Structures are given as C-alpha cells and as structure tokens.
Short mmCIF file of C-alpha atoms in Angstrom, two decimals:
data_model
loop_
_atom_site.label_atom_id
_atom_site.label_comp_id
_atom_site.label_asym_id
_atom_site.label_seq_id
_atom_site.Cartn_x
_atom_site.Cartn_y
_atom_site.Cartn_z
CA MET A 120 35.37 8.71 100.19
CA PRO A 121 38.36 10.84 99.08
CA MET A 122 41.35 11.11 101.40
CA THR A 123 41.88 14.29 103.33
CA GLU A 124 45.14 16.23 102.96
CA THR A 125 46.53 14.74 106.17
CA GLU A 126 45.65 11.21 105.09
CA ARG A 127 47.50 11.33 101.76
CA PRO A 128 50.96 9.75 101.61
CA LEU A 129 53.76 12.25 102.09
CA LEU A 130 55.27 11.57 98.66
CA ALA A 131 51.98 12.53 96.98
CA VAL A 132 52.05 16.10 98.26
CA GLU A 133 55.75 16.82 98.03
CA GLU A 134 57.22 19.07 95.40
CA ARG A 135 58.86 17.04 92.62
CA ALA A 136 61.25 18.11 89.88
CA TYR A 137 58.98 16.79 87.12
CA GLU A 138 55.47 15.40 86.99
CA GLU A 139 55.16 11.96 85.42
CA ALA A 140 53.44 13.38 82.34
CA GLU A 141 56.39 15.71 81.71
CA LYS A 142 59.06 13.01 81.64
CA VAL A 143 60.62 11.59 78.48
CA HIS A 144 59.61 7.93 78.07
CA ILE A 145 62.68 5.68 77.81
CA VAL A 146 61.67 2.11 78.63
CA GLY A 147 59.40 1.81 75.61
CA VAL A 148 62.40 1.81 73.28
CA ASP A 149 63.13 -1.80 74.23
CA GLU A 150 60.50 -3.34 76.49
CA ASP A 151 62.19 -6.75 76.35
CA ASP A 152 65.01 -5.49 78.60
CA ASP A 153 62.92 -6.07 81.72
CA GLU A 154 62.17 -9.65 80.72
CA LEU A 155 65.79 -10.42 79.78
CA GLY A 156 67.13 -9.79 83.26
CA GLY A 157 68.11 -6.22 82.60
CA SER A 158 71.02 -6.84 80.20
CA LEU A 159 72.75 -3.61 79.23
CA ARG A 160 72.86 -3.35 75.44
CA PHE A 161 74.06 -0.08 73.99
CA SER A 162 71.49 1.69 71.85
CA TRP A 163 72.08 4.87 69.87
CA ARG A 164 68.35 5.58 70.05
CA LYS A 165 68.40 5.40 73.83
CA LEU A 166 71.48 7.61 73.95
CA TRP A 167 69.56 10.15 71.87
CA LEU A 168 66.60 10.02 74.28
CA PHE A 169 68.92 10.51 77.27
CA THR A 170 70.75 13.39 75.56
CA GLY A 171 69.78 16.81 76.88
CA PRO A 172 70.36 17.25 80.63
CA GLY A 173 74.15 17.18 80.23
CA PHE A 174 74.09 19.94 77.63
CA LEU A 175 71.86 22.11 79.82
CA MET A 176 74.33 21.48 82.65
CA SER A 177 77.28 22.40 80.40
CA ILE A 178 75.90 25.93 79.91
CA ALA A 179 77.35 26.87 83.32
CA PHE A 180 80.82 26.10 81.90
CA LEU A 181 80.18 28.61 79.11
CA ASP A 182 78.52 31.53 80.88
CA PRO A 183 79.88 35.09 80.50
CA GLY A 184 81.85 34.79 83.76
CA ASN A 185 83.74 31.79 82.37
CA LEU A 186 84.30 33.55 79.04
CA GLU A 187 85.83 36.52 80.86
CA SER A 188 88.06 34.17 82.84
CA ASP A 189 89.12 32.51 79.55
CA LEU A 190 89.97 35.73 77.77
CA GLN A 191 91.92 37.12 80.72
CA ALA A 192 93.86 33.85 81.05
CA GLY A 193 94.73 34.00 77.36
CA ALA A 194 95.68 37.67 77.33
CA ILE A 195 97.81 37.54 80.50
CA ALA A 196 99.11 33.94 80.57
CA GLY A 197 99.08 33.09 76.86
CA TYR A 198 98.71 29.38 76.10
CA SER A 199 100.33 28.29 79.38
CA LEU A 200 97.10 27.59 81.33
CA LEU A 201 95.32 25.44 78.77
CA TRP A 202 96.36 22.29 80.67
CA LEU A 203 94.68 23.67 83.78
CA LEU A 204 91.52 24.47 81.83
CA MET A 205 91.40 20.85 80.65
CA TRP A 206 91.91 19.37 84.13
CA ALA A 207 89.50 21.83 85.73
CA THR A 208 86.85 20.69 83.25
CA ALA A 209 87.61 17.07 84.21
CA ILE A 210 87.10 17.98 87.87
CA GLY A 211 83.83 19.66 86.98
CA LEU A 212 82.76 16.52 85.10
CA LEU A 213 83.43 14.35 88.17
CA VAL A 214 81.29 16.60 90.37
CA GLN A 215 78.46 16.75 87.85
CA LEU A 216 78.46 12.96 87.36
CA LEU A 217 78.10 12.56 91.13
CA ALA A 218 75.15 14.98 91.06
CA ALA A 219 73.55 12.97 88.24
CA ARG A 220 74.17 9.73 90.14
CA LEU A 221 72.41 11.13 93.19
CA GLY A 222 69.38 12.19 91.18
CA VAL A 223 69.03 8.96 89.22
CA ALA A 224 69.60 6.51 92.10
CA THR A 225 67.28 8.24 94.58
CA GLY A 226 64.66 9.76 92.30
CA ARG A 227 65.15 13.04 94.18
CA HIS A 228 67.41 16.02 93.64
CA LEU A 229 69.99 17.55 95.94
CA ALA A 230 67.81 20.33 97.36
CA GLU A 231 65.05 17.85 98.27
CA LEU A 232 67.52 15.53 99.99
CA CYS A 233 69.09 18.42 101.92
CA ARG A 234 65.62 19.37 103.15
CA GLU A 235 65.14 15.90 104.57
CA GLU A 236 68.62 15.25 105.92
CA TYR A 237 69.45 18.52 107.70
CA PRO A 238 67.71 20.22 110.63
CA THR A 239 65.61 23.28 109.83
CA TRP A 240 68.24 25.90 110.75
CA ALA A 241 70.96 24.19 108.68
CA ARG A 242 68.83 23.66 105.60
CA MET A 243 67.68 27.30 105.73
CA VAL A 244 71.31 28.41 105.76
CA LEU A 245 72.03 26.08 102.84
CA TRP A 246 69.03 27.44 100.96
CA ILE A 247 70.07 31.07 101.53
CA MET A 248 73.63 30.28 100.41
CA ALA A 249 72.34 28.54 97.28
CA GLU A 250 70.13 31.53 96.46
CA VAL A 251 73.01 33.97 97.02
CA ALA A 252 75.26 31.93 94.72
CA LEU A 253 72.50 31.84 92.09
CA ILE A 254 71.93 35.60 92.30
CA GLY A 255 75.68 36.25 91.96
CA ALA A 256 75.90 34.01 88.89
CA ASP A 257 72.75 35.51 87.41
CA ILE A 258 74.08 39.06 87.73
CA GLN A 259 77.15 38.09 85.70
CA GLU A 260 75.04 36.31 83.10
CA VAL A 261 72.48 39.07 82.71
CA ILE A 262 75.17 41.77 82.55
CA GLY A 263 76.98 39.68 79.92
CA SER A 264 73.81 39.53 77.82
CA ALA A 265 73.24 43.26 78.29
CA ILE A 266 76.80 44.03 77.17
CA ALA A 267 76.29 41.95 74.02
CA ILE A 268 72.97 43.68 73.26
CA LYS A 269 74.64 47.08 73.71
CA ILE A 270 77.39 46.11 71.26
CA LEU A 271 74.99 44.70 68.66
CA SER A 272 72.85 47.86 68.84
CA ASN A 273 75.92 50.08 68.40
CA GLY A 274 75.35 51.54 71.85
CA LEU A 275 71.74 52.55 71.21
CA ILE A 276 70.44 50.16 73.87
CA PRO A 277 72.02 51.04 77.24
CA LEU A 278 73.05 48.42 79.80
CA TRP A 279 69.91 48.82 81.93
CA ALA A 280 67.64 48.31 78.91
CA GLY A 281 69.59 45.18 77.99
CA VAL A 282 68.94 43.90 81.51
CA VAL A 283 65.19 44.43 81.03
CA ILE A 284 65.27 42.58 77.70
CA THR A 285 67.20 39.70 79.25
CA ALA A 286 64.75 39.58 82.16
CA LEU A 287 62.08 38.46 79.70
CA ASP A 288 63.96 35.16 79.39
CA CYS A 289 61.86 33.69 82.18
CA PHE A 290 58.73 34.10 80.04
CA ILE A 291 60.48 32.54 77.02
CA PHE A 292 61.51 29.69 79.29
CA LEU A 293 57.95 29.17 80.53
CA PHE A 294 56.60 29.31 76.98
CA LEU A 295 59.09 26.70 75.75
CA GLU A 296 58.57 24.44 78.76
CA ASN A 297 54.89 24.15 77.90
CA TYR A 298 55.90 22.33 74.71
CA GLY A 299 57.94 19.72 76.57
CA ILE A 300 61.45 19.26 77.89
CA ARG A 301 62.77 18.06 74.51
CA LYS A 302 61.79 21.33 72.81
CA LEU A 303 63.55 23.29 75.56
CA GLU A 304 66.67 21.16 75.15
CA ALA A 305 66.60 21.76 71.39
CA VAL A 306 66.69 25.52 71.96
CA PHE A 307 69.75 25.14 74.19
CA ALA A 308 71.41 23.00 71.52
CA VAL A 309 70.94 25.87 69.04
CA LEU A 310 72.45 28.37 71.52
CA ILE A 311 75.46 26.13 72.19
CA ALA A 312 75.93 25.67 68.43
CA THR A 313 75.80 29.46 68.02
CA MET A 314 78.57 29.86 70.60
CA ALA A 315 80.65 27.13 68.96
CA LEU A 316 80.31 28.66 65.49
CA SER A 317 81.01 32.21 66.70
CA PHE A 318 84.16 31.40 68.64
CA ALA A 319 85.34 28.88 66.02
CA TRP A 320 85.03 31.65 63.42
CA MET A 321 87.14 33.91 65.64
CA PHE A 322 89.65 31.08 66.05
CA GLY A 323 89.91 30.72 62.29
CA GLU A 324 90.16 34.48 61.79
CA THR A 325 92.99 35.01 64.31
CA LYS A 326 94.84 31.71 63.52
CA PRO A 327 96.40 30.85 66.94
CA SER A 328 99.49 28.64 66.91
CA GLY A 329 98.58 24.94 66.83
CA THR A 330 101.96 23.96 68.26
CA GLU A 331 101.70 26.34 71.19
CA LEU A 332 98.12 25.20 71.80
CA LEU A 333 99.22 21.55 71.96
CA VAL A 334 102.13 22.36 74.28
CA GLY A 335 99.83 24.43 76.50
CA VAL A 336 97.43 21.49 76.86
CA LEU A 337 100.07 18.81 77.49
CA VAL A 338 102.78 20.62 79.49
CA PRO A 339 101.78 21.93 82.95
CA LYS A 340 103.22 25.38 83.56
CA LEU A 341 102.43 27.89 86.30
CA SER A 342 104.19 31.06 87.43
CA SER A 343 103.63 33.61 90.17
CA ARG A 344 102.54 36.09 87.51
CA THR A 345 99.68 33.89 86.31
CA ILE A 346 98.49 32.44 89.64
CA LYS A 347 95.46 34.74 89.79
CA GLN A 348 94.26 33.63 86.35
CA ALA A 349 94.86 29.99 87.30
CA VAL A 350 92.72 30.35 90.40
CA GLY A 351 90.05 32.08 88.34
CA ILE A 352 89.90 29.16 85.88
CA VAL A 353 89.37 26.58 88.64
CA GLY A 354 87.01 28.81 90.61
CA CYS A 355 84.69 29.32 87.64
CA ILE A 356 84.35 25.63 86.76
CA ILE A 357 82.24 24.45 89.73
CA MET A 358 79.08 26.54 90.01
CA PRO A 359 77.04 25.75 93.17
CA HIS A 360 73.65 26.17 91.49
CA ASN A 361 74.72 23.86 88.66
CA VAL A 362 75.21 20.95 91.09
CA PHE A 363 71.61 21.34 92.27
CA LEU A 364 70.41 21.77 88.69
CA HIS A 365 71.99 18.62 87.24
CA SER A 366 70.68 16.38 90.03
CA ALA A 367 67.18 17.53 89.04
CA LEU A 368 67.57 17.56 85.25
CA VAL A 369 68.34 13.84 85.11
CA GLN A 370 64.88 13.16 86.50
CA SER A 371 63.32 14.45 83.29
CA ARG A 372 63.61 10.89 81.95
CA GLU A 373 61.27 8.11 83.03
CA ILE A 374 63.49 5.91 85.20
CA ASP A 375 62.32 3.53 87.91
CA PRO A 376 64.92 3.79 90.71
CA LYS A 377 63.64 0.49 92.15
CA LYS A 378 64.94 -1.39 89.08
CA THR A 379 68.70 -1.74 89.38
CA HIS A 380 69.33 -2.36 85.69
CA ARG A 381 67.33 0.74 84.74
CA VAL A 382 69.44 2.89 87.05
CA LYS A 383 72.64 1.36 85.66
CA GLU A 384 71.43 2.03 82.13
CA ALA A 385 70.59 5.65 82.91
CA LEU A 386 73.96 6.22 84.60
CA LEU A 387 75.77 4.78 81.57
CA TYR A 388 73.99 7.01 79.07
CA TYR A 389 74.17 10.10 81.27
CA THR A 390 77.92 9.55 81.71
CA ILE A 391 78.43 9.39 77.94
CA GLU A 392 76.17 12.38 77.33
CA SER A 393 77.66 14.58 80.07
CA THR A 394 81.20 13.77 78.97
CA GLY A 395 80.37 14.70 75.39
CA ALA A 396 78.72 17.95 76.50
CA LEU A 397 81.73 19.01 78.57
CA VAL A 398 84.14 18.11 75.78
CA VAL A 399 82.20 20.55 73.59
CA SER A 400 82.34 23.21 76.32
CA LEU A 401 86.10 22.64 76.73
CA ILE A 402 86.67 23.14 73.01
CA ILE A 403 84.70 26.40 73.08
CA ASN A 404 86.64 27.64 76.12
CA VAL A 405 89.92 26.72 74.38
CA PHE A 406 88.81 28.74 71.33
CA VAL A 407 88.30 31.84 73.48
CA THR A 408 91.54 31.43 75.46
CA THR A 409 93.71 30.87 72.39
CA VAL A 410 92.17 33.75 70.41
CA PHE A 411 93.14 36.21 73.15
CA ALA A 412 96.49 34.49 73.74
CA LYS A 413 97.39 34.98 70.07
CA SER A 414 96.03 38.52 69.95
CA PHE A 415 97.11 40.17 73.20
CA PHE A 416 99.60 38.05 75.17
CA GLY A 417 102.65 40.14 75.97
CA THR A 418 101.01 43.44 74.96
CA GLU A 419 100.57 46.51 77.16
CA ILE A 420 96.79 46.27 77.08
CA ALA A 421 96.62 42.61 78.22
CA GLU A 422 95.85 43.52 81.83
CA SER A 423 93.00 45.87 80.89
CA ILE A 424 90.92 43.51 78.72
CA GLY A 425 87.53 42.51 80.08
CA LEU A 426 84.20 41.26 78.77
CA ALA A 427 82.92 44.74 77.91
CA ASN A 428 85.88 45.93 75.83
CA ALA A 429 87.25 42.63 74.48
CA GLY A 430 85.29 42.82 71.23
CA GLN A 431 86.44 46.36 70.50
CA TYR A 432 90.09 45.40 71.10
CA LEU A 433 89.69 42.52 68.64
CA GLN A 434 88.08 44.89 66.15
CA ASP A 435 90.93 47.38 66.47
CA LYS A 436 93.50 44.64 65.86
CA TYR A 437 91.85 42.74 63.01
CA GLY A 438 89.64 45.38 61.40
CA GLY A 439 86.06 45.19 60.23
CA GLY A 440 85.91 42.87 57.25
CA PHE A 441 82.71 41.63 55.65
CA PHE A 442 81.31 40.68 59.06
CA PRO A 443 83.19 42.54 61.82
CA ILE A 444 84.76 40.37 64.52
CA LEU A 445 83.23 42.72 67.10
CA TYR A 446 79.76 41.45 66.22
CA ILE A 447 80.86 37.82 66.02
CA TRP A 448 82.17 38.17 69.59
CA ALA A 449 78.93 39.86 70.70
CA ILE A 450 76.77 37.10 69.16
CA GLY A 451 78.76 34.44 71.03
CA VAL A 452 78.51 36.34 74.32
CA LEU A 453 74.78 36.93 73.80
CA ALA A 454 74.18 33.21 73.22
CA ALA A 455 76.19 32.44 76.38
CA GLY A 456 74.33 35.02 78.44
CA GLN A 457 70.85 34.12 77.23
CA SER A 458 71.30 30.38 77.69
CA SER A 459 72.87 30.72 81.14
CA THR A 460 70.18 33.08 82.42
CA ILE A 461 67.46 30.63 81.40
CA THR A 462 69.25 27.72 83.11
CA GLY A 463 69.66 30.00 86.14
CA THR A 464 65.88 30.45 86.25
CA TYR A 465 65.50 26.68 85.90
CA ALA A 466 67.96 26.01 88.75
CA GLY A 467 66.24 28.60 90.93
CA GLN A 468 62.93 26.75 90.61
CA PHE A 469 64.47 23.47 91.76
CA ILE A 470 66.40 25.10 94.61
CA MET A 471 63.40 26.99 95.97
CA GLY A 472 60.96 24.11 95.49
CA GLY A 473 63.35 21.53 96.92
CA PHE A 474 64.47 23.33 100.05
CA LEU A 475 61.08 24.86 100.92
CA ASN A 476 58.77 22.19 99.45
CA LEU A 477 56.75 24.90 97.72
CA ARG A 478 54.03 23.73 95.37
CA LEU A 479 53.69 27.01 93.49
CA LYS A 480 52.64 27.36 89.88
CA LYS A 481 55.66 27.34 87.59
CA TRP A 482 55.11 30.84 86.24
CA LEU A 483 54.92 32.27 89.77
CA ARG A 484 58.03 30.43 90.95
CA ALA A 485 59.94 31.50 87.83
CA LEU A 486 58.85 35.11 88.36
CA ILE A 487 60.01 35.06 92.00
CA THR A 488 63.33 33.45 91.06
CA ARG A 489 63.93 35.90 88.23
CA SER A 490 62.99 38.94 90.34
CA CYS A 491 65.53 37.98 93.03
CA ALA A 492 68.30 38.39 90.47
CA ILE A 493 66.94 41.11 88.18
CA VAL A 494 66.42 43.74 90.90
CA PRO A 495 70.08 43.76 92.06
CA THR A 496 71.22 43.42 88.44
CA MET A 497 69.26 46.53 87.45
CA ILE A 498 70.91 48.45 90.28
CA VAL A 499 74.30 47.24 89.05
CA ALA A 500 73.51 48.22 85.45
CA LEU A 501 72.47 51.75 86.42
CA ALA A 502 75.44 52.23 88.75
CA PHE A 503 78.20 50.80 86.51
CA ASP A 504 76.97 51.52 82.97
CA SER A 505 79.56 54.21 82.31
CA SER A 506 82.62 52.45 83.76
CA GLU A 507 84.16 49.29 82.29
CA SER A 508 86.78 49.15 85.05
CA LEU A 509 84.06 49.15 87.74
CA LEU A 510 82.27 46.33 85.91
CA ASP A 511 85.48 44.29 85.97
CA GLU A 512 85.89 44.99 89.69
CA LEU A 513 82.29 43.97 90.31
CA ASN A 514 82.94 40.74 88.41
CA GLU A 515 85.80 39.96 90.81
CA TRP A 516 83.51 40.46 93.80
CA LEU A 517 80.89 38.19 92.23
CA ASN A 518 83.51 35.48 91.59
CA VAL A 519 84.48 35.68 95.26
CA LEU A 520 80.81 35.50 96.28
CA GLN A 521 80.30 32.28 94.32
CA SER A 522 83.59 30.79 95.51
CA VAL A 523 82.39 31.18 99.10
CA GLN A 524 79.29 29.10 98.30
CA ILE A 525 81.03 26.08 96.75
CA PRO A 526 81.36 24.01 99.98
CA PHE A 527 77.61 24.41 100.65
CA ALA A 528 76.79 22.42 97.51
CA LEU A 529 79.86 20.19 97.25
CA ILE A 530 80.01 18.84 100.81
CA PRO A 531 76.32 17.82 101.05
CA LEU A 532 76.62 16.18 97.62
CA LEU A 533 79.66 14.09 98.61
CA CYS A 534 78.14 13.12 101.97
CA LEU A 535 74.83 12.06 100.44
CA VAL A 536 76.24 10.13 97.50
CA SER A 537 78.53 8.15 99.83
CA LYS A 538 75.74 6.79 102.05
CA GLU A 539 74.27 3.33 101.43
CA GLN A 540 71.13 4.24 103.40
CA ILE A 541 70.43 6.89 100.75
CA MET A 542 72.01 5.50 97.59
CA GLY A 543 71.56 1.77 98.10
CA SER A 544 74.00 -0.23 95.98
CA PHE A 545 74.78 2.90 93.96
CA ARG A 546 76.74 4.68 96.66
CA ILE A 547 80.20 5.60 95.44
CA LYS A 548 82.98 3.21 96.36
CA PRO A 549 85.75 4.11 98.87
CA LEU A 550 88.29 4.83 96.11
CA VAL A 551 85.93 7.23 94.34
CA GLN A 552 85.06 8.79 97.71
CA GLY A 553 88.75 9.42 98.38
CA VAL A 554 89.30 10.99 94.97
CA ALA A 555 86.13 13.10 95.29
CA TRP A 556 87.11 14.41 98.73
CA VAL A 557 90.65 15.22 97.53
CA VAL A 558 89.15 17.12 94.60
CA ALA A 559 86.72 18.93 96.92
CA ALA A 560 89.54 19.86 99.32
CA LEU A 561 91.64 21.10 96.39
CA VAL A 562 88.83 23.25 94.98
CA ILE A 563 87.97 24.67 98.41
CA ALA A 564 91.66 25.40 99.11
CA ILE A 565 92.11 27.15 95.76
CA ASN A 566 89.04 29.27 96.35
CA GLY A 567 90.30 29.94 99.90
CA TYR A 568 93.47 31.32 98.37
CA LEU A 569 91.35 33.52 96.12
CA LEU A 570 89.45 34.85 99.13
CA VAL A 571 92.59 35.56 101.17
CA ASP A 572 94.26 37.26 98.21
CA PHE A 573 91.19 39.33 97.47
CA PHE A 574 90.41 40.44 101.01
CA SER A 575 94.04 41.12 101.92
CA GLY A 576 93.90 44.03 99.51
CA ALA A 577 90.26 44.97 100.04
CA VAL A 578 90.06 45.00 103.85
CA THR A 579 90.77 48.41 105.32
CA GLY A 580 89.90 49.62 108.80
CA VAL A 581 89.53 47.83 112.11
CA ALA A 582 85.74 47.53 111.93
CA PHE A 583 85.78 45.90 108.50
CA LEU A 584 88.61 43.56 109.51
CA THR A 585 86.73 42.51 112.66
CA ALA A 586 83.58 41.77 110.67
CA VAL A 587 85.55 39.70 108.15
CA VAL A 588 87.21 37.67 110.95
CA ILE A 589 83.86 36.95 112.66
CA ILE A 590 82.21 35.92 109.39
CA THR A 591 85.20 33.74 108.49
CA ILE A 592 85.05 31.90 111.83
CA ALA A 593 81.30 31.30 111.45
CA TYR A 594 81.89 30.10 107.88
CA ILE A 595 84.57 27.59 108.91
CA VAL A 596 82.46 26.30 111.81
CA PHE A 597 79.48 25.68 109.49
CA VAL A 598 81.65 23.90 106.91
CA LEU A 599 83.01 21.63 109.67
CA TYR A 600 79.44 21.00 110.84
CA LEU A 601 78.43 19.90 107.33
CA ILE A 602 81.31 17.44 107.22
CA ALA A 603 80.55 16.08 110.69
CA ARG A 604 76.85 15.85 109.91
CA GLY A 605 77.62 13.87 106.78
CA ILE A 606 79.34 11.22 108.88
CA THR A 607 76.23 10.76 111.05
CA PHE A 608 73.42 10.78 108.47
CA THR A 609 70.59 8.46 109.52
CA PRO A 610 68.63 6.18 107.18
CA TRP A 611 65.77 7.89 105.37
CA PRO A 612 62.99 5.51 104.34
CA LEU A 613 61.38 7.86 101.81
CA VAL A 614 64.24 7.63 99.33
CA ALA A 615 63.45 5.15 96.60
CA ALA A 616 67.05 4.09 96.10
CA ALA A 617 67.83 0.88 94.32
CA PRO A 618 68.22 -2.00 96.78
CA SER A 619 71.69 -3.19 97.62
CA LYS A 620 72.87 -6.68 96.63
CA GLN A 621 72.49 -7.84 100.21
CA THR A 622 68.89 -6.63 100.31
CA GLN A 623 68.13 -8.31 96.99
CA THR A 624 69.56 -11.61 98.25
CA GLU A 625 67.47 -11.46 101.41
CA ALA A 626 64.36 -10.71 99.39
CA GLU A 627 64.99 -13.75 97.20
#
C-alpha cells in the first residue's frame, strides 16, 4: 500500500535545489577512493567536473552595476583604488567560500536552512529582504542590457523595448536548463569570455600605464575626494542574492555529505574553482577601471560619466576605427547584463523555493521570479529613458537598497556556518570565525557610511526624517536579533552534515 502524503518522510516532500537525476556525477571518476579510506588525490578531471558553480557565482562581480562602479572609480580616482578592488574581491571570495562550505557540508542551501532555523515572522522578513535585494540587482542588470541593446541598434530600440527583450532571458534559461547544468555553465563561460575579450580589447586600444597600474594595486591610497568611489567598490562586491545562489549551486554535483572525505574533496575543488573564477572577474574589473583611468582621470567630464554615456565618451576620444570602441563597450555590457539577469532568475528560484518550500514547476517559478523584477524595471525604463542623469541617480538608490540588505544574508550565513550542530566537523574554526565577523562588521560599517552619506543629502522635511529614523531603529533591532539568534541556534536533526570526529569515534 502506498504511503499517504502525511506518512512520507519530511525530506521526501521538501523543495530541493536539484533532483538527483540533475546532478553531475563525480564519484565515478575514481571509485577506488571510497575503498582507500578517502585519500585526497588531486585530479584535473575531477577539477573539470567541479568547475562551473564558481563561474556562475562570479557573474555577480561583473554585472552592470559593478562595471559602472569600476568606470566611475577609474574616471574620478584614477589608478589609486585598484588595491581596494583587489582586497574587496578577496573579501567577496571569503564570503562565497563560506556559502559553498555551508551548501556542501549540509546538503542544503542558505534559504532552506533559514526556513528551518528562524521563526516564521523572522524568516518571512528575511525572504522579503532577499527578494527586494534581488529585484534591485535585477533592475540594474536589465537596464544595463537594455542600454547595450540601444547602443548596438544605434538608438532604434528604445530602453523599454530592450527591457522586454532581456525579459525573455528566463525562457532561454529554462530551455538551456533542460539540457543539463553543464550546458548552462558552458553558456555562461562563453558570456564571461565575451566580456574578457571585449574589455581586454579596450585595454589594448587605450594602453593604460602598466607602472601606474602596478602601483595602484600594491600601494594603498585613499583621499576624501575618492571616498565615495571607494565605498561603492566595496558595496558592490557582496551581493545578497549571490550568497544564497552559491550555497545552492554547489549542490549541482553528486556529493554525499555523510562521507567526510567526499565533503573535503568537494571543498578543495570548489575552493580552487571559485578562486580562479574571481581572479578572472578581478582582471576584467581592472581592465574597465584602468581604461577609464587612462582616458578620463583629471578631465572635466570625469564626474559625469555613467554606464549609459561611457561608450560614447570613449568613441569621442578614440574615434571609430575598423570596429568602433563604442560597440566593443556595448558588447561587453550586454554580455554582463544578459549573464547576470539569468543568474538573477536562477537565484530567485532558490530563494523563493527555499524560504517558502514551494514545489512549483520550474517554468512557473522562473516566470514569477522574472515578473517581480521586470514590472518595476519596465516602469523605470519608461520613466527614465530620456535622462541619463536620472538613470545614474536611480543607480545610486539601487546601490543603497542592496547595501541595506547585506546583513540579512551575511549574518545568517556566518551564524549557520559556525555551528557544529549544523555543520558537524566542517564548522569554521574560531580564527576563521573571528576574521569572518571582522570582515562582516567592516562591510556593514562601510555600507552604513554609504547610507548616512546618501540620506544626509536626500532627507528633507520632518515627516521624511521621522520615517527614516523609525525604519533605521527597526533595522538595527532586527540585525541585533539575527546576531543574538545565531548564538542560540538549537540542533537540527534534518541536516545531513558530516559527523564530527567525536561522533565518528563513538560510532567506532
């Protein structure tokens, strides 16, 4: 007699990131590992099979919002903030490796764990904040794609039409996903390569100073005039939705979290792969920053350059040539926008499914996720199509919106990955915990500065000021609650974390 719905085990009816049939098979590369006591022997073939999730994660470091931050840093601060770009990427790598560790060691992603560990009211707030952050990022990404399409069509396709074209990404994503995760990852590899080639070509065309580039990377330098660009660089590196995304992407490989050596193996290869992916993203970001540092630093127009007009300024300075630099810039931005919107749709599926435990068909969930972002983006496109300055101002508001959301992904991640009841023997050690919390405090403080600086000029009127104060107090109270809650997490028996050494000894 078949089991009724209520009789089935809870894990059988819960929403999961990937079904078993969708996962990439890893163990079969070397079946003898299990019999040899789980010895870790490096294999290039295994590294190849693990390669993919880190590059999808790295897209968030290359989205149009980051490109705009890069070009403004270069135009206004020259080469002087390259060191900060490098260290900000290192901070982002630390956070993403913790997200990957959580996903591999528990077999569950961050949104699923938040659903289980927080009371209903708190997890609903976390879900709403994650969705808001995703919508804010998606607006920037879709608008970036629409700007590139407008440039490539010589203005024939208006911004709103570019938004509609970009909205079809969700259907491309669903089509590709039907052919397997490896095919989807291959498409992202092509898009990243397109960005790399486009911005490398611009780098070669403009010939930035190698000496100044090296000094900018190695010698920390910060002035009051460039503090806003510095804050923008750090603020754009950690994207809340990307933390949720990476913890789910690593589950696309067939890993048994009950086998300690398999988890160790996965963490090793994911560390190598994610580091390589973010090195590539750093190089691309350096290309963009140095191109605009060489071209516009110290000029009168430096303050007025944004994503929409950057290509035309480059065209005016360097001319058309056989293949105009304007179109090279637009191709790079289009690749960045298209890839980041698809990963946004991907992240939205995991966030919604994890927090709400929705077992919806993938096409329906993708459509809901995409609609949440496309509707406000269409409004933005129609309202701001004729004004580049308004688009730049909107981008500032969206950066602030995402900065506000960072603690709601970062704090739960650090609390969860530090708990032995959840992570088993793979919880992070006290030293790593200390470093991670210092990094989190630094990022939150920097984004706090951004918020204070932004609202000090934007807040006018008693009513608006009162509303901002009330919201700020509620925000701080909730952040403190998340920290306090993290200290008192209770054991959760459903997590299939690898057993600790003590547990293994007792079992023997």
